[in-house]
Short mmCIF file of C-alpha atoms in Angstrom, two decimals:
data_model
loop_
_atom_site.label_atom_id
_atom_site.label_comp_id
_atom_site.label_asym_id
_atom_site.label_seq_id
_atom_site.Cartn_x
_atom_site.Cartn_y
_atom_site.Cartn_z
CA MET A 270 11.38 37.56 -27.22
CA SER A 271 8.48 36.54 -29.52
CA ARG A 272 8.23 39.00 -32.47
CA ARG A 273 4.70 40.19 -32.98
CA PRO A 274 3.28 40.41 -36.57
CA ALA A 275 3.72 44.01 -37.96
CA ALA A 276 0.57 44.29 -39.82
CA PRO A 277 -2.41 44.70 -37.30
CA PRO A 278 -5.43 44.26 -39.84
CA ARG A 279 -4.29 40.62 -40.09
CA GLY A 280 -4.39 39.95 -36.53
CA ALA A 281 -7.95 38.67 -36.22
CA ARG A 282 -7.48 36.07 -38.93
CA THR A 283 -4.04 35.09 -37.69
CA GLN A 284 -5.60 34.66 -34.09
CA ARG A 285 -8.39 32.52 -35.40
CA THR A 286 -6.18 30.18 -37.45
CA ARG A 287 -3.90 29.93 -34.50
CA SER A 288 -6.68 28.78 -32.03
CA SER A 289 -8.14 26.30 -34.59
CA SER A 290 -4.62 24.81 -35.10
CA GLN A 291 -4.35 24.73 -31.38
CA LEU A 292 -7.44 22.84 -31.09
CA ARG A 293 -6.36 20.47 -33.73
CA ALA A 294 -3.09 20.05 -31.89
CA TRP A 295 -4.97 19.53 -28.45
CA LEU A 296 -7.12 16.76 -30.17
CA ARG A 297 -4.14 15.25 -31.82
CA HIS A 298 -2.36 15.08 -28.25
CA HIS A 299 -5.44 13.56 -26.71
CA ARG A 300 -5.72 10.77 -29.50
CA ALA A 301 -1.94 10.20 -29.19
CA MET A 302 -2.01 9.86 -25.43
CA SER A 303 -5.10 7.72 -25.21
CA ALA A 304 -3.62 5.23 -27.55
CA ASP A 305 -0.13 5.55 -25.88
CA SER A 306 -1.64 4.86 -22.40
CA ALA A 307 -3.64 1.88 -23.80
CA ARG A 308 -0.44 0.53 -25.15
CA ARG A 309 1.27 0.96 -21.89
CA LEU A 310 -1.49 -1.03 -20.14
CA LEU A 311 -1.25 -3.73 -22.77
CA ARG A 312 2.51 -4.02 -22.26
CA HIS A 313 1.80 -5.38 -18.80
CA PRO A 314 -1.46 -7.25 -19.30
CA ILE A 315 -1.36 -9.28 -16.13
CA ALA A 316 -0.81 -6.27 -13.84
CA SER A 317 -3.39 -4.17 -15.59
CA LEU A 318 -5.83 -6.99 -15.40
CA LEU A 319 -5.25 -7.33 -11.64
CA THR A 320 -5.83 -3.73 -11.27
CA MET A 321 -9.02 -3.82 -13.34
CA LEU A 322 -10.14 -6.88 -11.32
CA ALA A 323 -9.73 -5.07 -8.13
CA ILE A 324 -11.83 -2.25 -9.41
CA ALA A 325 -14.41 -4.80 -10.63
CA ILE A 326 -14.82 -6.29 -7.39
CA ALA A 327 -15.16 -3.02 -5.68
CA LEU A 328 -17.89 -2.28 -8.06
CA VAL A 329 -19.82 -5.44 -8.06
CA LEU A 330 -20.88 -5.41 -4.52
CA PRO A 331 -22.78 -2.10 -4.46
CA ALA A 332 -24.07 -2.71 -7.89
CA ALA A 333 -25.31 -6.13 -6.96
CA LEU A 334 -27.05 -4.85 -3.80
CA TRP A 335 -28.53 -2.05 -5.93
CA LEU A 336 -30.06 -4.62 -8.32
CA ALA A 337 -31.48 -6.60 -5.43
CA LEU A 338 -33.06 -3.47 -4.03
CA ASP A 339 -34.51 -2.64 -7.41
CA SER A 340 -36.19 -5.82 -7.70
CA ALA A 341 -37.58 -5.56 -4.05
CA ARG A 342 -39.05 -2.20 -5.31
CA LEU A 343 -40.71 -3.96 -8.31
CA LEU A 344 -42.05 -6.71 -5.87
CA ASP A 345 -43.20 -3.84 -3.52
CA ALA A 346 -45.24 -2.18 -6.37
CA GLU A 347 -46.87 -5.52 -7.21
CA LEU A 348 -47.74 -5.93 -3.49
CA ASP A 349 -49.13 -2.40 -3.36
CA ALA A 350 -51.52 -3.36 -6.31
CA SER A 351 -52.49 -6.42 -4.61
CA ALA A 352 -53.14 -4.78 -1.22
CA THR A 353 -56.52 -6.10 -0.08
CA LEU A 354 -58.69 -5.85 3.22
CA THR A 355 -60.37 -8.80 4.64
CA ALA A 356 -63.71 -8.34 6.49
CA TYR A 357 -64.63 -11.20 8.97
CA LEU A 358 -68.21 -11.59 9.41
CA GLU A 359 -69.84 -12.33 12.89
CA SER A 360 -70.25 -16.05 13.37
CA ALA A 361 -74.06 -15.68 13.74
CA VAL A 362 -74.37 -14.32 10.17
CA ASP A 363 -75.89 -16.97 7.79
CA ALA A 364 -75.09 -17.46 4.26
CA GLY A 365 -78.04 -15.49 2.95
CA GLU A 366 -77.26 -12.42 5.04
CA ALA A 367 -73.45 -12.79 4.15
CA GLY A 368 -74.51 -12.48 0.50
CA ARG A 369 -76.41 -9.34 1.28
CA ILE A 370 -73.54 -7.91 3.09
CA ASP A 371 -71.23 -8.63 0.24
CA GLU A 372 -73.63 -6.75 -2.16
CA ALA A 373 -73.74 -3.65 0.14
CA ILE A 374 -69.93 -3.64 0.46
CA ALA A 375 -69.50 -3.88 -3.33
CA ALA A 376 -71.87 -0.82 -3.74
CA GLN A 377 -69.63 1.22 -1.46
CA PRO A 378 -67.60 3.94 -2.91
CA GLY A 379 -63.85 3.11 -3.11
CA VAL A 380 -64.35 -0.36 -3.43
CA ALA A 381 -63.21 -2.06 -6.81
CA ALA A 382 -64.26 -5.72 -6.27
CA THR A 383 -65.21 -8.13 -3.34
CA ARG A 384 -65.18 -11.84 -2.99
CA LEU A 385 -67.14 -13.76 -0.53
CA ILE A 386 -65.62 -16.65 1.12
CA THR A 387 -67.93 -18.81 3.19
CA ALA A 388 -67.03 -20.62 6.10
CA ALA A 389 -66.83 -23.93 4.24
CA GLU A 390 -64.69 -22.36 1.42
CA GLY A 391 -62.45 -20.83 3.96
CA MET A 392 -62.00 -24.22 5.62
CA ALA A 393 -61.14 -25.71 2.33
CA GLU A 394 -58.59 -23.09 1.60
CA PHE A 395 -56.98 -23.42 4.99
CA GLN A 396 -56.70 -27.19 4.62
CA GLN A 397 -55.18 -26.91 1.20
CA ALA A 398 -52.55 -24.24 2.22
CA LEU A 399 -51.60 -25.93 5.36
CA GLY A 400 -52.06 -29.57 4.22
CA LEU A 401 -53.39 -30.39 7.55
CA ASP A 402 -56.40 -32.44 6.39
CA ASP A 403 -56.42 -34.98 9.16
CA ALA A 404 -56.08 -32.76 12.07
CA LEU A 405 -58.85 -30.41 10.75
CA ALA A 406 -61.13 -33.26 9.91
CA ARG A 407 -61.17 -34.19 13.45
CA LEU A 408 -62.78 -30.82 14.49
CA GLU A 409 -66.46 -31.16 14.75
CA ASP A 410 -67.56 -27.49 14.15
CA ASN A 411 -65.95 -25.26 11.69
CA PRO A 412 -64.39 -22.48 13.84
CA LEU A 413 -63.89 -20.12 10.71
CA PRO A 414 -66.23 -17.35 10.08
CA ALA A 415 -67.14 -16.38 6.55
CA SER A 416 -65.14 -13.65 5.11
CA ILE A 417 -65.18 -11.14 2.43
CA VAL A 418 -61.93 -10.17 0.64
CA ILE A 419 -62.19 -6.51 -0.65
CA THR A 420 -59.88 -4.92 -3.36
CA PRO A 421 -60.00 -1.16 -2.84
CA ASP A 422 -59.92 1.33 -5.73
CA GLU A 423 -57.00 3.12 -4.35
CA PRO A 424 -54.10 0.96 -2.84
CA SER A 425 -52.68 3.98 -0.87
CA PRO A 426 -52.33 3.15 2.92
CA GLU A 427 -54.50 6.25 3.93
CA ALA A 428 -57.34 5.31 1.63
CA VAL A 429 -57.32 1.67 2.66
CA ARG A 430 -57.26 2.65 6.33
CA SER A 431 -60.34 4.95 5.96
CA LEU A 432 -62.25 2.36 3.97
CA ALA A 433 -61.46 -0.14 6.74
CA GLY A 434 -63.08 2.29 9.30
CA GLU A 435 -66.15 2.63 7.37
CA LEU A 436 -66.43 -1.27 6.88
CA GLU A 437 -65.93 -1.91 10.55
CA ALA A 438 -68.99 0.28 11.26
CA MET A 439 -71.36 -1.84 9.24
CA ALA A 440 -73.66 -4.43 10.85
CA GLY A 441 -72.67 -8.02 10.77
CA ILE A 442 -68.94 -7.38 10.27
CA ASP A 443 -66.89 -8.57 13.20
CA GLU A 444 -63.38 -7.28 12.35
CA VAL A 445 -61.54 -5.67 9.28
CA ARG A 446 -58.01 -6.74 8.80
CA LEU A 447 -55.62 -4.91 6.59
CA ASP A 448 -52.37 -6.21 5.64
CA LEU A 449 -50.49 -2.98 5.81
CA ALA A 450 -48.24 -3.43 8.79
CA TRP A 451 -45.87 -5.83 7.10
CA LEU A 452 -45.92 -3.98 3.75
CA GLU A 453 -44.74 -0.96 5.62
CA ARG A 454 -42.22 -3.01 7.52
CA LEU A 455 -40.96 -4.13 4.06
CA ARG A 456 -40.77 -0.58 2.96
CA GLN A 457 -38.75 0.33 5.90
CA LEU A 458 -36.38 -2.41 5.24
CA ALA A 459 -35.97 -1.49 1.67
CA GLU A 460 -35.23 2.11 2.73
CA LEU A 461 -32.65 0.73 5.17
CA GLY A 462 -31.22 -1.38 2.37
CA GLN A 463 -30.94 1.54 0.01
CA ARG A 464 -29.08 3.53 2.54
CA VAL A 465 -26.60 0.67 3.23
CA ALA A 466 -26.23 0.42 -0.59
CA LEU A 467 -25.37 4.11 -0.82
CA ALA A 468 -22.92 3.87 2.05
CA LEU A 469 -21.33 0.87 0.44
CA ALA A 470 -21.28 2.40 -2.88
CA VAL A 471 -19.39 5.51 -1.39
CA LEU A 472 -16.93 3.35 0.51
CA PHE A 473 -16.25 1.05 -2.59
CA GLY A 474 -16.00 4.16 -4.67
CA LEU A 475 -13.25 5.35 -2.48
CA GLY A 476 -11.73 2.01 -2.71
CA VAL A 477 -11.55 2.31 -6.60
CA LEU A 478 -10.08 5.84 -6.10
CA LEU A 479 -7.36 4.36 -3.93
CA VAL A 480 -6.61 1.36 -6.17
CA VAL A 481 -6.38 3.52 -9.25
CA GLY A 482 -4.48 6.25 -7.30
CA ASN A 483 -1.96 3.77 -6.14
CA THR A 484 -1.44 2.37 -9.51
CA ILE A 485 -1.17 5.83 -11.08
CA ARG A 486 1.28 6.77 -8.46
CA LEU A 487 3.67 3.95 -9.27
CA ALA A 488 3.46 4.84 -13.07
CA VAL A 489 4.28 8.55 -12.21
CA GLU A 490 7.27 7.44 -10.23
CA SER A 491 8.56 4.98 -13.10
CA ARG A 492 8.22 8.11 -15.51
CA ARG A 493 9.71 10.56 -13.08
CA GLN A 494 12.66 11.42 -15.25
CA GLU A 495 10.31 11.86 -18.31
CA ILE A 496 8.13 14.24 -16.55
CA GLU A 497 11.08 16.29 -15.09
CA VAL A 498 12.41 16.55 -18.66
CA VAL A 499 9.29 17.67 -20.36
CA MET A 500 8.55 20.09 -17.58
CA LEU A 501 12.07 21.58 -18.16
CA ILE A 502 11.39 22.23 -21.67
CA GLY A 503 8.15 23.75 -21.23
CA ALA A 504 5.24 21.24 -20.76
CA THR A 505 2.30 22.41 -19.00
CA HIS A 506 0.76 20.61 -16.03
CA ALA A 507 -2.23 19.58 -18.27
CA PHE A 508 0.30 18.09 -20.83
CA VAL A 509 1.91 15.95 -18.04
CA ARG A 510 -1.20 14.90 -16.46
CA ARG A 511 -2.91 13.82 -19.73
CA PRO A 512 -1.43 10.28 -20.33
CA PHE A 513 -1.96 9.34 -16.73
CA LEU A 514 -5.71 10.54 -16.94
CA TYR A 515 -6.16 8.33 -19.93
CA SER A 516 -4.64 5.48 -17.90
CA GLY A 517 -6.90 5.90 -15.09
CA ALA A 518 -9.96 6.10 -17.42
CA TRP A 519 -8.90 2.98 -19.17
CA TYR A 520 -8.44 1.10 -15.89
CA GLY A 521 -12.03 2.37 -15.07
CA LEU A 522 -13.47 1.26 -18.17
CA GLY A 523 -11.69 -2.37 -17.93
CA GLY A 524 -12.84 -2.57 -14.31
CA GLY A 525 -16.43 -1.43 -15.28
CA LEU A 526 -16.60 -4.02 -18.15
CA LEU A 527 -15.29 -6.80 -15.84
CA ALA A 528 -17.84 -5.91 -13.25
CA TRP A 529 -20.49 -5.94 -15.69
CA GLY A 530 -19.40 -9.30 -16.82
CA LEU A 531 -19.29 -10.61 -13.12
CA LEU A 532 -22.84 -9.28 -12.62
CA ALA A 533 -24.05 -11.09 -15.78
CA LEU A 534 -22.30 -14.23 -14.65
CA GLY A 535 -23.80 -14.14 -11.02
CA ASN A 536 -27.19 -13.50 -12.59
CA GLN A 537 -26.91 -16.56 -14.74
CA TRP A 538 -25.55 -18.59 -11.71
CA LEU A 539 -28.42 -17.58 -9.33
CA ALA A 540 -31.31 -17.40 -12.09
CA ALA A 541 -32.19 -21.21 -11.66
CA PRO A 542 -32.53 -21.38 -7.92
CA VAL A 543 -34.23 -18.17 -7.70
CA ARG A 544 -36.92 -19.07 -10.19
CA ALA A 545 -37.43 -22.44 -8.36
CA LEU A 546 -37.79 -20.54 -5.09
CA ALA A 547 -40.15 -18.11 -6.71
CA ALA A 548 -42.43 -20.86 -8.19
CA SER A 549 -42.53 -22.58 -4.97
CA TYR A 550 -44.26 -19.53 -3.65
CA GLY A 551 -46.37 -19.20 -6.68
CA ALA A 552 -44.94 -15.99 -7.64
CA ASN A 553 -43.70 -14.96 -10.95
CA PHE A 554 -40.38 -13.46 -10.31
CA SER A 555 -37.45 -13.01 -12.75
CA MET A 556 -33.93 -11.97 -11.92
CA PRO A 557 -33.25 -8.32 -12.27
CA HIS A 558 -31.09 -7.10 -15.10
CA LEU A 559 -28.94 -4.07 -15.36
CA GLY A 560 -30.47 -3.04 -18.60
CA LEU A 561 -29.03 -0.40 -21.11
CA ILE A 562 -29.42 2.52 -18.68
CA GLY A 563 -28.00 0.65 -15.69
CA SER A 564 -25.02 -0.77 -17.85
CA ALA A 565 -24.25 2.83 -19.20
CA THR A 566 -24.27 4.19 -15.71
CA LEU A 567 -21.93 1.51 -14.28
CA LEU A 568 -19.46 2.07 -17.16
CA ILE A 569 -19.80 5.92 -16.89
CA CYS A 570 -19.33 5.77 -13.03
CA SER A 571 -16.20 3.38 -13.30
CA ILE A 572 -14.49 5.53 -15.81
CA LEU A 573 -15.17 8.63 -13.93
CA LEU A 574 -13.78 6.91 -10.85
CA GLY A 575 -10.71 5.82 -12.56
CA TRP A 576 -10.04 9.29 -14.21
CA LEU A 577 -10.64 10.94 -10.73
CA GLY A 578 -8.26 8.61 -8.98
CA ALA A 579 -5.53 9.43 -11.48
CA TRP A 580 -6.22 13.04 -11.31
CA ILE A 581 -5.71 13.03 -7.71
CA ALA A 582 -2.62 10.93 -7.79
CA VAL A 583 -0.84 12.88 -10.61
CA SER A 584 -1.76 16.36 -9.01
CA ARG A 585 -0.25 15.22 -5.69
CA HIS A 586 2.92 14.16 -7.43
CA LEU A 587 3.26 17.05 -9.85
CA SER A 588 3.73 19.28 -6.91
CA GLU A 589 6.46 16.93 -5.69
CA VAL A 590 8.21 16.27 -9.01
CA ARG A 591 10.23 19.39 -9.50
CA PRO A 592 12.80 19.70 -12.29
CA ARG A 593 16.16 19.48 -10.79
CA MET B 154 18.15 40.19 -23.56
CA ILE B 155 19.06 39.17 -20.10
CA VAL B 156 19.28 41.96 -17.25
CA PHE B 157 20.21 41.13 -13.75
CA GLU B 158 19.46 43.64 -11.27
CA HIS B 159 20.89 43.34 -7.69
CA VAL B 160 20.15 39.59 -7.96
CA GLY B 161 20.80 37.49 -4.71
CA LYS B 162 19.73 33.93 -4.13
CA ARG B 163 19.98 32.54 -0.62
CA TYR B 164 19.22 28.98 0.27
CA GLY B 165 17.94 27.68 3.72
CA GLY B 166 18.15 31.25 5.05
CA ARG B 167 21.89 31.50 5.54
CA PHE B 168 23.86 30.30 2.47
CA ASP B 169 24.23 32.93 -0.21
CA ALA B 170 24.46 31.00 -3.57
CA LEU B 171 24.54 34.31 -5.45
CA ALA B 172 24.95 37.73 -4.13
CA ASN B 173 24.33 41.15 -5.70
CA LEU B 174 24.68 40.21 -9.41
CA ASP B 175 24.42 43.10 -11.85
CA PHE B 176 24.96 42.54 -15.56
CA ARG B 177 23.34 42.58 -18.80
CA VAL B 178 23.60 40.20 -21.89
CA HIS B 179 22.58 41.84 -25.14
CA ARG B 180 20.47 40.18 -27.88
CA GLY B 181 22.81 38.18 -30.11
CA GLU B 182 25.65 38.06 -27.68
CA MET B 183 27.58 34.79 -26.77
CA VAL B 184 28.66 34.78 -23.23
CA PHE B 185 30.79 32.32 -21.14
CA LEU B 186 30.00 31.92 -17.43
CA THR B 187 33.09 30.45 -15.51
CA GLY B 188 34.07 29.84 -11.94
CA HIS B 189 34.84 26.83 -9.88
CA SER B 190 32.23 24.33 -9.16
CA GLY B 191 29.99 25.82 -6.46
CA ALA B 192 30.75 29.33 -7.56
CA GLY B 193 27.10 29.74 -8.63
CA LYS B 194 27.08 29.04 -12.29
CA SER B 195 24.16 26.55 -12.16
CA SER B 196 22.17 28.52 -9.80
CA LEU B 197 22.35 31.46 -12.16
CA LEU B 198 21.19 29.33 -15.16
CA ARG B 199 18.41 28.00 -12.87
CA LEU B 200 17.29 31.57 -12.16
CA ILE B 201 17.12 32.40 -15.95
CA MET B 202 15.25 29.12 -16.59
CA ARG B 203 12.85 30.11 -13.93
CA LEU B 204 13.23 26.91 -12.12
CA GLU B 205 13.81 29.09 -8.85
CA ARG B 206 13.17 32.76 -8.19
CA PRO B 207 15.61 35.23 -6.94
CA SER B 208 15.50 35.87 -3.07
CA ARG B 209 16.59 39.57 -4.00
CA GLY B 210 16.49 41.87 -6.98
CA ARG B 211 14.91 41.17 -10.19
CA ILE B 212 15.76 39.43 -13.55
CA LEU B 213 14.35 40.57 -16.89
CA VAL B 214 14.56 38.27 -19.98
CA ALA B 215 13.44 39.89 -23.13
CA GLY B 216 12.00 42.78 -21.28
CA HIS B 217 9.80 40.58 -18.97
CA ASP B 218 10.36 40.58 -15.12
CA ILE B 219 10.36 36.64 -14.91
CA GLY B 220 10.04 36.74 -11.01
CA ARG B 221 6.55 37.92 -11.74
CA LEU B 222 5.47 35.22 -14.03
CA HIS B 223 2.48 33.24 -12.80
CA ALA B 224 3.05 29.50 -12.33
CA SER B 225 0.82 28.92 -15.30
CA GLN B 226 2.86 31.17 -17.67
CA VAL B 227 6.07 29.39 -16.75
CA PRO B 228 5.87 26.64 -19.24
CA PHE B 229 5.25 29.06 -22.06
CA TYR B 230 8.34 31.13 -20.88
CA ARG B 231 10.38 27.90 -20.92
CA ARG B 232 9.36 27.09 -24.47
CA GLN B 233 11.21 30.33 -25.63
CA ILE B 234 14.61 29.18 -24.10
CA GLY B 235 16.68 26.31 -25.57
CA VAL B 236 18.59 24.43 -22.71
CA VAL B 237 21.56 22.00 -23.16
CA PHE B 238 22.25 19.98 -19.90
CA GLN B 239 25.53 18.39 -18.90
CA ASP B 240 23.82 15.01 -18.45
CA HIS B 241 22.01 15.46 -21.75
CA GLN B 242 18.43 14.62 -20.07
CA LEU B 243 17.42 12.54 -23.00
CA LEU B 244 14.63 10.04 -22.68
CA PHE B 245 16.01 6.61 -23.13
CA ASP B 246 12.68 4.85 -24.08
CA ARG B 247 12.29 6.65 -27.38
CA SER B 248 14.34 7.14 -30.55
CA ILE B 249 16.67 10.15 -31.31
CA TYR B 250 14.04 11.48 -33.63
CA HIS B 251 11.30 11.58 -30.85
CA ASN B 252 13.68 13.08 -28.26
CA VAL B 253 14.37 16.07 -30.58
CA ALA B 254 10.66 16.26 -31.43
CA LEU B 255 9.57 16.47 -27.83
CA PRO B 256 9.58 20.39 -27.57
CA LEU B 257 7.44 20.60 -30.76
CA GLU B 258 5.17 17.98 -29.46
CA ILE B 259 4.67 19.94 -26.39
CA ARG B 260 3.91 22.94 -28.37
CA GLY B 261 1.44 21.14 -30.35
CA MET B 262 3.18 21.64 -33.66
CA ASP B 263 1.59 19.89 -36.79
CA PRO B 264 3.47 16.68 -37.20
CA ARG B 265 4.65 17.31 -40.69
CA GLU B 266 6.19 20.69 -39.97
CA ALA B 267 7.67 19.21 -36.71
CA SER B 268 9.42 16.35 -38.79
CA ARG B 269 10.76 18.91 -41.23
CA ARG B 270 12.24 20.97 -38.22
CA VAL B 271 13.53 17.88 -36.37
CA ARG B 272 15.31 16.67 -39.48
CA ALA B 273 16.86 20.11 -40.02
CA ALA B 274 17.98 20.09 -36.40
CA LEU B 275 19.54 16.72 -36.55
CA ASP B 276 21.04 17.45 -39.92
CA LYS B 277 22.71 20.69 -38.25
CA VAL B 278 24.42 18.53 -35.52
CA GLY B 279 25.31 15.90 -38.08
CA LEU B 280 23.09 13.01 -36.78
CA LEU B 281 20.29 12.86 -39.38
CA HIS B 282 21.60 9.32 -40.19
CA ARG B 283 20.92 8.25 -36.57
CA GLU B 284 17.38 9.48 -36.18
CA ARG B 285 15.94 5.93 -35.60
CA ALA B 286 18.59 5.02 -32.99
CA LEU B 287 18.02 4.97 -29.19
CA PRO B 288 20.12 7.33 -27.07
CA ILE B 289 21.84 4.31 -25.58
CA GLU B 290 23.36 3.46 -28.69
CA LEU B 291 25.06 6.66 -29.07
CA SER B 292 28.38 7.79 -27.83
CA GLY B 293 28.60 10.63 -25.11
CA GLY B 294 29.37 13.33 -27.80
CA GLU B 295 26.64 12.19 -30.04
CA GLN B 296 24.14 12.27 -27.11
CA GLN B 297 25.26 15.80 -26.30
CA ARG B 298 24.60 16.76 -29.89
CA VAL B 299 21.21 15.24 -29.62
CA GLY B 300 20.56 17.39 -26.64
CA ILE B 301 21.69 20.38 -28.57
CA ALA B 302 19.34 19.46 -31.45
CA ARG B 303 16.51 19.34 -28.96
CA ALA B 304 17.42 22.61 -27.51
CA VAL B 305 17.48 24.37 -30.88
CA VAL B 306 14.65 22.51 -32.59
CA ASN B 307 12.14 25.31 -31.22
CA LYS B 308 14.29 28.02 -32.78
CA PRO B 309 14.77 29.88 -29.39
CA SER B 310 16.09 33.20 -29.24
CA LEU B 311 18.03 32.22 -26.13
CA LEU B 312 20.20 29.16 -25.82
CA LEU B 313 21.48 28.23 -22.39
CA ALA B 314 24.06 25.39 -21.69
CA ASP B 315 25.39 23.99 -18.51
CA GLU B 316 28.74 22.43 -18.80
CA PRO B 317 27.95 21.08 -22.27
CA THR B 318 31.51 19.72 -22.70
CA GLY B 319 31.77 18.39 -19.20
CA ASN B 320 32.63 14.70 -20.12
CA LEU B 321 34.05 14.97 -23.54
CA ASP B 322 37.58 15.13 -25.01
CA PRO B 323 39.09 18.22 -26.34
CA GLN B 324 38.38 17.63 -29.92
CA LEU B 325 34.71 16.90 -29.23
CA SER B 326 34.35 19.79 -26.94
CA ALA B 327 35.86 21.97 -29.63
CA ASP B 328 33.10 20.61 -31.98
CA ILE B 329 30.32 21.22 -29.59
CA MET B 330 31.49 24.88 -29.04
CA ALA B 331 31.77 25.36 -32.87
CA LEU B 332 28.06 24.33 -33.07
CA PHE B 333 27.04 26.96 -30.36
CA GLU B 334 29.19 29.60 -32.34
CA ASP B 335 27.07 28.63 -35.57
CA PHE B 336 23.79 29.14 -33.74
CA ASN B 337 25.07 32.58 -32.35
CA ARG B 338 26.09 33.64 -35.66
CA ILE B 339 22.46 33.39 -37.02
CA GLY B 340 21.45 35.72 -34.17
CA THR B 341 20.70 33.49 -31.19
CA THR B 342 21.82 34.65 -27.80
CA VAL B 343 23.87 31.97 -26.27
CA MET B 344 25.03 31.72 -22.60
CA ILE B 345 27.36 28.80 -21.70
CA ALA B 346 28.53 27.79 -18.19
CA SER B 347 31.87 26.03 -18.28
CA HIS B 348 34.95 25.73 -16.28
CA ASP B 349 37.07 24.56 -19.21
CA LEU B 350 39.17 27.61 -19.06
CA ALA B 351 41.54 26.59 -21.76
CA LEU B 352 38.76 26.12 -24.40
CA ILE B 353 37.09 29.42 -23.24
CA ALA B 354 40.30 31.37 -23.79
CA ARG B 355 40.75 30.15 -27.32
CA LEU B 356 37.14 31.00 -28.33
CA ARG B 357 37.41 34.78 -27.53
CA HIS B 358 33.88 35.66 -26.24
CA ARG B 359 32.72 37.78 -23.38
CA THR B 360 33.25 36.01 -20.09
CA LEU B 361 31.58 36.49 -16.76
CA ARG B 362 33.51 35.00 -13.78
CA LEU B 363 31.75 34.08 -10.69
CA ARG B 364 33.44 33.33 -7.25
CA GLU B 365 31.37 32.34 -4.26
CA GLY B 366 28.32 33.58 -5.81
CA ARG B 367 29.75 37.14 -6.80
CA LEU B 368 30.56 38.40 -10.16
CA VAL B 369 34.39 38.99 -9.88
CA ALA B 370 35.19 39.71 -13.45
CA ASP B 371 33.21 40.75 -16.72
CA GLU B 372 35.83 40.57 -19.50
CA GLU B 373 34.85 41.48 -23.09
CA ALA B 374 36.16 39.44 -25.82
CA ALA B 375 39.98 40.12 -26.33
#
């Protein structure tokens, strides 16, 4: 039916110009369809906004949890760096001997710094921290032993544990406490939180697929006649699918931007009380931000989810929409 | 151009819509397909358009066995055929111009070249002055002419029409048929399904007559 060009030497060039013009045509159709699908969305601004809002809400929850965990990780690193051991001296040890023990510990390998807290100093700190001046003042003897706070060179749990063992063997030391147990518990909690966040992200991602899929399904349904006609006159599946994929991507982009806005808003709203709370613990803690990479990830994920949701919906319906 | 070899089409395992069809349409021919409604005219056209595959036999169009076309090749096959539908199948949300441009858009033709071709096709059917109108603003006869412009804008070598004069009065029907004859005169193979026997008799072209899915007569132009 199609007549082939008669002169074979020109074949290669014809082929090349044809494929480059095909590429131009392909790009032209992409441009046209992206603009056309955006116009269709804008034609029903409220409906489009509602769909995007549904996507945004589905994205905000896992994103917020992820942010919270991220800040917990930062906190964790800070705690790691501040991991210390406390060596409590036997109560019989006097101040001079305590000073000698302090020097001996400072000379140990793996010890970065030491700080001697005498019994009196310990009492003062205790009073200040608890605000129990009166009750403690009634005590006749100071029940607290002198202690030495040791900052290790290496904050890893294994190094700290072996250092503790060595210190415990020294004369004059009653007990070495390491505050690792709660650190480990915190880490386990963070691990649990991460898994919960991942599960939520997967669930809510599926939610986004369903929201977009359902919206696109309705769009396909309303343009059924058009799809049938273009398929009758030789449109490929890709051609039919394209405007809907762009719609899905636009929904995803809109949802992602809204989610980003909601996160920023939530951040603003929570920043003041969080700062006050952190200050009351004497911590310098600022609200976590998405940052450039986080924002880009959020938007890319939302666009991809929208695109994928549309792809699934259109493909399912292409097999049903057969030209009459 | 079109070769049917022992073609049968059976629906639902029992009903034979078409049975043992054997005929050949040569390049450049103009052929009418007649018969009562339900005789199988539409089924036959659907087979040629590759909307359905034959249950038996094979169909060659321009030398290709279209039953063997892979699903991904079907759109490209359809682009070589112009089809005019009884119910026009126009898109009512876009102008006449864009309706006619649709096949070229699907092919990815350069918009300037496409615009030249669309205007030529609209001019041919006498509707160039209505290019900005919406299909709903046009009469039935005009809508059918838009459908014909869309079918020929691709310069297909095969033009199929299913009851193209179905709802038109005799004068408009004659005009539409004259258009088909014009396209046939410049070398397009034309196949028209119609039950307007009076009109067909006047036009003197080869006529294939179907009855209950069988070819009962193949009359050369008198």
